[in-house]
Every structure is written in C-alpha cells, then in structure tokens.
Short mmCIF file of C-alpha atoms in Angstrom, two decimals:
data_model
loop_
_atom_site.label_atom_id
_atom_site.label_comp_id
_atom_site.label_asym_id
_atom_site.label_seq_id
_atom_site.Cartn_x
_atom_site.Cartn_y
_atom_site.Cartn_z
CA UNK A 113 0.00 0.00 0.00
CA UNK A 114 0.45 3.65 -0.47
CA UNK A 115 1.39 4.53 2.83
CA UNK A 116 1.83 8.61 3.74
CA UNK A 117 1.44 8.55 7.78
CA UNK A 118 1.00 6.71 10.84
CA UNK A 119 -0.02 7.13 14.26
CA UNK A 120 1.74 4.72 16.69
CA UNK A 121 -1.39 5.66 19.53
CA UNK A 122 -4.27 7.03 19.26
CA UNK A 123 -7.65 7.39 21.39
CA UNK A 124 -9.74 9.28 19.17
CA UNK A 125 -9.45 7.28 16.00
CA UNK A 126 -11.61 3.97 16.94
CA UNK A 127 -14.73 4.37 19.31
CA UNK A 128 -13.49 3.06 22.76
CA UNK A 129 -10.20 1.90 21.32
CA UNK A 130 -6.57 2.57 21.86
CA UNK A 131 -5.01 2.29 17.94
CA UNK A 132 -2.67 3.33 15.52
CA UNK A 133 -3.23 4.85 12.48
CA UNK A 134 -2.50 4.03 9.00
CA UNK A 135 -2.57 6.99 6.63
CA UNK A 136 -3.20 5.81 2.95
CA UNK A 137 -2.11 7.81 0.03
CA UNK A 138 -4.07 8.85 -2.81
CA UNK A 139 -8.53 9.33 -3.42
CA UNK A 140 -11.25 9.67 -6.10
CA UNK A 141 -12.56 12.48 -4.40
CA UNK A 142 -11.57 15.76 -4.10
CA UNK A 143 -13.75 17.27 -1.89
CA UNK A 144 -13.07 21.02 -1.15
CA UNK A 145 -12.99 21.16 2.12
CA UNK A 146 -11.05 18.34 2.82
CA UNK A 147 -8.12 19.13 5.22
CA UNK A 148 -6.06 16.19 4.13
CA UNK A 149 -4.70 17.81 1.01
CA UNK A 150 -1.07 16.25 1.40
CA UNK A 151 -2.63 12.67 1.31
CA UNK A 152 -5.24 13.19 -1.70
CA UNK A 153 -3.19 15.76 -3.61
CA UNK A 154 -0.35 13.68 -5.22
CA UNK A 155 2.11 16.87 -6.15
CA UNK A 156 1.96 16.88 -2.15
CA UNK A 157 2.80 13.41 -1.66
CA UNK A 158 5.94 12.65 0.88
CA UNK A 159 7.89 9.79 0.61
CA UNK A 160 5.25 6.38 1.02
CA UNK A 161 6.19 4.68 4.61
CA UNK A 162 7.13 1.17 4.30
CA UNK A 163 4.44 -1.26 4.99
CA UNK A 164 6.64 -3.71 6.37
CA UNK A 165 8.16 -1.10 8.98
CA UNK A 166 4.39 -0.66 9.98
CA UNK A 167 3.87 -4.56 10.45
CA UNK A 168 6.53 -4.90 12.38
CA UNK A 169 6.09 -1.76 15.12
CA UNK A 170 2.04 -3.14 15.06
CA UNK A 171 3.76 -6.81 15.90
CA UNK A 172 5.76 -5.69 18.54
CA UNK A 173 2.40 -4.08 20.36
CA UNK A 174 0.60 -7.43 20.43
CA UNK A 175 -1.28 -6.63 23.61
CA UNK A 176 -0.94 -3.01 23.94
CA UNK A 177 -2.60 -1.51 21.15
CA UNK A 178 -6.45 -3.01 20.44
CA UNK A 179 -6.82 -1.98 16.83
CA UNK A 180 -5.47 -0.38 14.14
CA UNK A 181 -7.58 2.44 12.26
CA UNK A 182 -6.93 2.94 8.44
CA UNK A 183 -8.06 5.79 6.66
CA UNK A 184 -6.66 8.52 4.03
CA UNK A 185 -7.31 9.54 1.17
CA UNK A 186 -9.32 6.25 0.39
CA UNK A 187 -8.06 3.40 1.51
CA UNK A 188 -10.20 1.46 -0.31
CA UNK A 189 -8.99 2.41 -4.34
CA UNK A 190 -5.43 0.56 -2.35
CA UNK A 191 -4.85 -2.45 -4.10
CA UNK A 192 -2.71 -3.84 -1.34
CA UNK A 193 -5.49 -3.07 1.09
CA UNK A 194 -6.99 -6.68 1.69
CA UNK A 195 -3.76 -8.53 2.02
CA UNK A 196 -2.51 -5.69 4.63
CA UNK A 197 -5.19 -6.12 6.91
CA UNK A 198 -5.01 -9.89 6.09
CA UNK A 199 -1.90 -10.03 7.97
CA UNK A 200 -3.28 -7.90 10.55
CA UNK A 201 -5.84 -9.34 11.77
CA UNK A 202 -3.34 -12.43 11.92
CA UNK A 203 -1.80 -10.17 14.56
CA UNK A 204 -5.01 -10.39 16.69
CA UNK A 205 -6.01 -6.61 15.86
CA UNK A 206 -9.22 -5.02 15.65
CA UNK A 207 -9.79 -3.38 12.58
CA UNK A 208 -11.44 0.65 11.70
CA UNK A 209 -11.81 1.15 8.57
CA UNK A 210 -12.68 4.65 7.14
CA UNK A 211 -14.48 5.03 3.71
CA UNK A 212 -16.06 7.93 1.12
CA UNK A 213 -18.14 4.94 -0.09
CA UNK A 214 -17.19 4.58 -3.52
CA UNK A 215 -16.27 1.41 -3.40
CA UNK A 216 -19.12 -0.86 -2.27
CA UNK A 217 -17.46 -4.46 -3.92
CA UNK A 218 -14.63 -3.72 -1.69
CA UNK A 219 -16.04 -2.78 1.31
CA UNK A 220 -18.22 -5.91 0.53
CA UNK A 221 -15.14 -8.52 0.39
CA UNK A 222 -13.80 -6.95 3.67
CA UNK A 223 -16.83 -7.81 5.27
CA UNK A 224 -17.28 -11.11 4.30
CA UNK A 225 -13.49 -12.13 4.64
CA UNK A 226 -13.97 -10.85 8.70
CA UNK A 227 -11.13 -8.38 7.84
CA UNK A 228 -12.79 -5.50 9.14
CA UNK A 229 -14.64 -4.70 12.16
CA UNK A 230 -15.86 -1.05 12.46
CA UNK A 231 -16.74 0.79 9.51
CA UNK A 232 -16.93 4.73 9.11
CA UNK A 233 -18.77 6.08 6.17
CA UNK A 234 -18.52 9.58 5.47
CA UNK A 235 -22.17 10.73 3.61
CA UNK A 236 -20.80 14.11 2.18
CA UNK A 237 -24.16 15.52 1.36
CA UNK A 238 -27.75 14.70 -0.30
CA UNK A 239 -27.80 12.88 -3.55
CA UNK A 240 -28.67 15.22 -6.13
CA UNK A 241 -25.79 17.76 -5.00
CA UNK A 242 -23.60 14.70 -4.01
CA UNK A 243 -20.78 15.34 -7.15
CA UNK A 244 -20.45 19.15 -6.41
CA UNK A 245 -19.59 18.22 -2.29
CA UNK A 246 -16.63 16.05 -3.92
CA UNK A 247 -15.06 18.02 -6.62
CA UNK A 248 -15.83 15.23 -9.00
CA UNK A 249 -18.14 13.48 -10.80
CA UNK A 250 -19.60 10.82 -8.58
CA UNK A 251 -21.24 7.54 -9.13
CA UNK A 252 -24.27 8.07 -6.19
CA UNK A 253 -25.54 4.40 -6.77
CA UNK A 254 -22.09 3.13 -5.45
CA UNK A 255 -22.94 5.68 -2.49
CA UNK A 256 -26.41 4.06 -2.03
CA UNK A 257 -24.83 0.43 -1.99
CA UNK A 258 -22.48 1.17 0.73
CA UNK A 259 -24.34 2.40 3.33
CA UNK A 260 -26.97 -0.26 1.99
CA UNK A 261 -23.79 -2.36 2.58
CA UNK A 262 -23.19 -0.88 6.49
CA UNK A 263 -26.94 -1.07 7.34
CA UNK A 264 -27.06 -4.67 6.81
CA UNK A 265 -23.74 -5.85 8.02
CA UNK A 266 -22.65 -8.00 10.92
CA UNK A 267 -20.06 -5.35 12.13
CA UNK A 268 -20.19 -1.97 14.36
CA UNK A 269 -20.39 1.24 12.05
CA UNK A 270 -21.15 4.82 11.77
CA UNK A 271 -22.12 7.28 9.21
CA UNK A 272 -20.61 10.97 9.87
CA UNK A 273 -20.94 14.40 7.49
CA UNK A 274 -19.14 17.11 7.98
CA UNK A 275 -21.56 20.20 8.14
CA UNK A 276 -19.13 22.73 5.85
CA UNK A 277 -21.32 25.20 3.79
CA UNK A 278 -22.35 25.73 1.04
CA UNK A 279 -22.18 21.82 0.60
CA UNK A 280 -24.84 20.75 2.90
CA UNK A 281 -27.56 21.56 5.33
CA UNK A 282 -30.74 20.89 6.74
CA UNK A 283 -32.61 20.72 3.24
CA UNK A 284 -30.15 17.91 2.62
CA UNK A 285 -30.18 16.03 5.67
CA UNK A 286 -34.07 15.86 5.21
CA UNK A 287 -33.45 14.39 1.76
CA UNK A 288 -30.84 11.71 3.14
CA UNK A 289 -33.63 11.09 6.22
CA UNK A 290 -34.46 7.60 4.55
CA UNK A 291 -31.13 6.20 5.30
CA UNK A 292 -30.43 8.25 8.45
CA UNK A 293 -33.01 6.67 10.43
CA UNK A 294 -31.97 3.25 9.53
CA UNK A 295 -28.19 3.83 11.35
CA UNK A 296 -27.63 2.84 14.21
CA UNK A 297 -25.06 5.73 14.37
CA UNK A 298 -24.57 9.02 12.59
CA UNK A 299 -22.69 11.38 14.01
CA UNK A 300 -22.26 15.12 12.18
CA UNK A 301 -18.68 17.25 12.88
CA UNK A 302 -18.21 20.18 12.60
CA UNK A 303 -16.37 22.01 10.42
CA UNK A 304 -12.50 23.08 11.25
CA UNK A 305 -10.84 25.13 9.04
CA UNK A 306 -7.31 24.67 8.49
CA UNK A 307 -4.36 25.96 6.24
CA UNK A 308 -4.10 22.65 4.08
CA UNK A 309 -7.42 22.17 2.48
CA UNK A 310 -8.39 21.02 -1.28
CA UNK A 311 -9.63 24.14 -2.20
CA UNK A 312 -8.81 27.49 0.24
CA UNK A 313 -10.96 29.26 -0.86
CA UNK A 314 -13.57 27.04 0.96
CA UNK A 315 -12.39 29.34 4.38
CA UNK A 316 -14.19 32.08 2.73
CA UNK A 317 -17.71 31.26 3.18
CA UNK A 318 -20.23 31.87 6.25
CA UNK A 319 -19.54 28.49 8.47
CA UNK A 320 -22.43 27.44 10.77
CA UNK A 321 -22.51 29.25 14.13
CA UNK A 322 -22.00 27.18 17.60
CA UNK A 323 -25.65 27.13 18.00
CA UNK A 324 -26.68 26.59 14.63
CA UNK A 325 -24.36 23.35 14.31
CA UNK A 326 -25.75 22.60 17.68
CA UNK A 327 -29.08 22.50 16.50
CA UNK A 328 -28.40 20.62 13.54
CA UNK A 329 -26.81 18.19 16.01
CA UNK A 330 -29.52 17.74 18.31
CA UNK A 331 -32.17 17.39 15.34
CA UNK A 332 -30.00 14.85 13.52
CA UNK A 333 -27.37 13.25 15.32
CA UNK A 334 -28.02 9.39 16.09
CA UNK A 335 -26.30 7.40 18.85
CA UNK A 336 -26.50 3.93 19.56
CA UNK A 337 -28.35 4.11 23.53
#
C-alpha cells in the first residue's frame, strides 16, 4: 500500500479503542474542504512509509494496542489493502476502517473475509448535489450500496458528514432522512478550518454558528443508547 502517515497511539481514531493509524495515500474524491490535502493531492505526496516497517512496530504491540484504524485519502482504491489487513488481523487486531463509499465491492469482500470490524462512512451531502460536495463526478448508486452495505452488516459502524457550507444543510439532511433513520449511528462534525485544504478558498464562506451546528446536532445526530 500507499502509505503517507502513521499514528503509533491514538484514542480518538476507533470508538473506545486505543489504535494506531494508517494513513493511505491517494482518493477519487476531491472534496473542497477536505483538510487532508497532502494525502489526496499527489504533487503533495511525501515519501510512502514502508508497509513492512508498519507490520513490524504493530507486531511488537501485540497486547498493547487493540486496533489499528486505516483511513486517508481512500483506503479502499489501495490495491494492497486486503492482504494488509489480512496479515493484521493475523496479529489479533481489531480493525477501523474509514471510507467515502465509492467502493461498495470492496467494502463488501472486507466484510465477508472478517477483515474489518468497524466501519466509518462519510455521507458528504444529499444525492442530487452529491458530485459538487466532492469536486468530481460521482457515481451516487455506489454511495447508495455502501451504506446499503453498512446497514445490513454483521459489524459496528457509523455514518458521519461534515456540516461545511455551502455543501450541505438541513434541506439535505431531510433528503438523506431515509437512510439516516436506519443507522444505528450518525454522528455530524463540525467544520475546522485549516491551512491545508483542497480548495482554500472554501475558508471564505459563512460556516455554521456554535448554536446553529448545535441544532443541527440535536435534530439529527443518532447514537446507539
């Protein structure tokens, strides 16, 4: 794999989890307001991290760390992606897996090969303005399949959106209602704006207030009781 970061420890990265991070290089989106420019831009790229330098370090924490959390850029357009976790979950890890969705068939085959066992889908926005929210054109029935996918599946998951305007609000939420209510977890962040983004100019526009996002938060946010 592609890989541009890792996190030796981390409590914030899997739900009620100590893990490290794996930072994958390289996504089919480019969604403006992404603040992972460096991992999704490839004229930012740094030098990949070897994969086998990661296996060992995750080896030698057999019993300290619980899980490993791998996310990006998409770590699912990785070729190496099932055979890496393969011989992590050899390891006795748990497994976090973040996603943008676009790639239901894999997300699929790590489900049904056990190699993943928390899923994070980020839903950027409602379908019709889904492309715009990602800077490219999108396939939205791949979207559909995935969190069709999630709902369905044997495993612990969450669906998240980032509330950045213009991309999305409450219009949109209502429209994605049909597959909100099904979750058993969606969780919206806020937005932070930072220096490396997709597309600066996205630090321009009127951001929610505290008590708007708050409200959009207690309307909308599910979590499991």
């Amino acid at each position: 794999m592609q890989v541009g970061g890792f996190l030796k420890s981390s409590l914030v990265d899997y739900p009620g989890k100590v893990a490290a991070v794996v930072f994958t290089q390289g996504c089919n989106f480019r969604c403006p307001f992404c603040h992972n420019a460096d991992l999704v831009l490839p004229a930012q790229f740094q030098n990949p991290i070897s994969e086998e330098d990661i296996l060992r370090f995750l080896d030698q924490r057999k019993g300290l760390l619980q899980g490993v959390a791998v996310t990006g850029g998409e770590p699912m357009i990785q070729p190496d992606l099932l055979p890496f976790l393969k011989r992590v979950k050899t390891m006795g890890f748990l497994v976090k897996a973040d996603t943008n969705g676009s790639r239901p068939d894999v997300l699929k085959s790590l489900i049904q090969q056990e190699l993943v066992d928390y899923v994070a889908l980020d839903i950027k926005t409602s379908l019709r303005r889904y492309s715009a929210a990602c800077g490219v054109k999108v396939n939205t029935d791949s979207i559909v399949e995935s969190i069709k996918i999630l709902l369905r599946a044997p495993i612990d998951y969450e669906f998240r959106s980032t509330m950045v305007r213009p991309f999305i609000n409450g219009e949109d939420l209502e429209e994605m209602r049909p597959f909100l209510t099904q979750a058993k977890r969606y969780v919206l962040q806020d937005f932070v704006g930072r220096s490396n983004l997709i597309d600066s100019s996205v630090l321009d526009q009127r951001h929610y207030s505290a008590d708007e996002y708050q409200a959009l938060k207690n309307k909308w946010e599910k979590r499991p009781s």
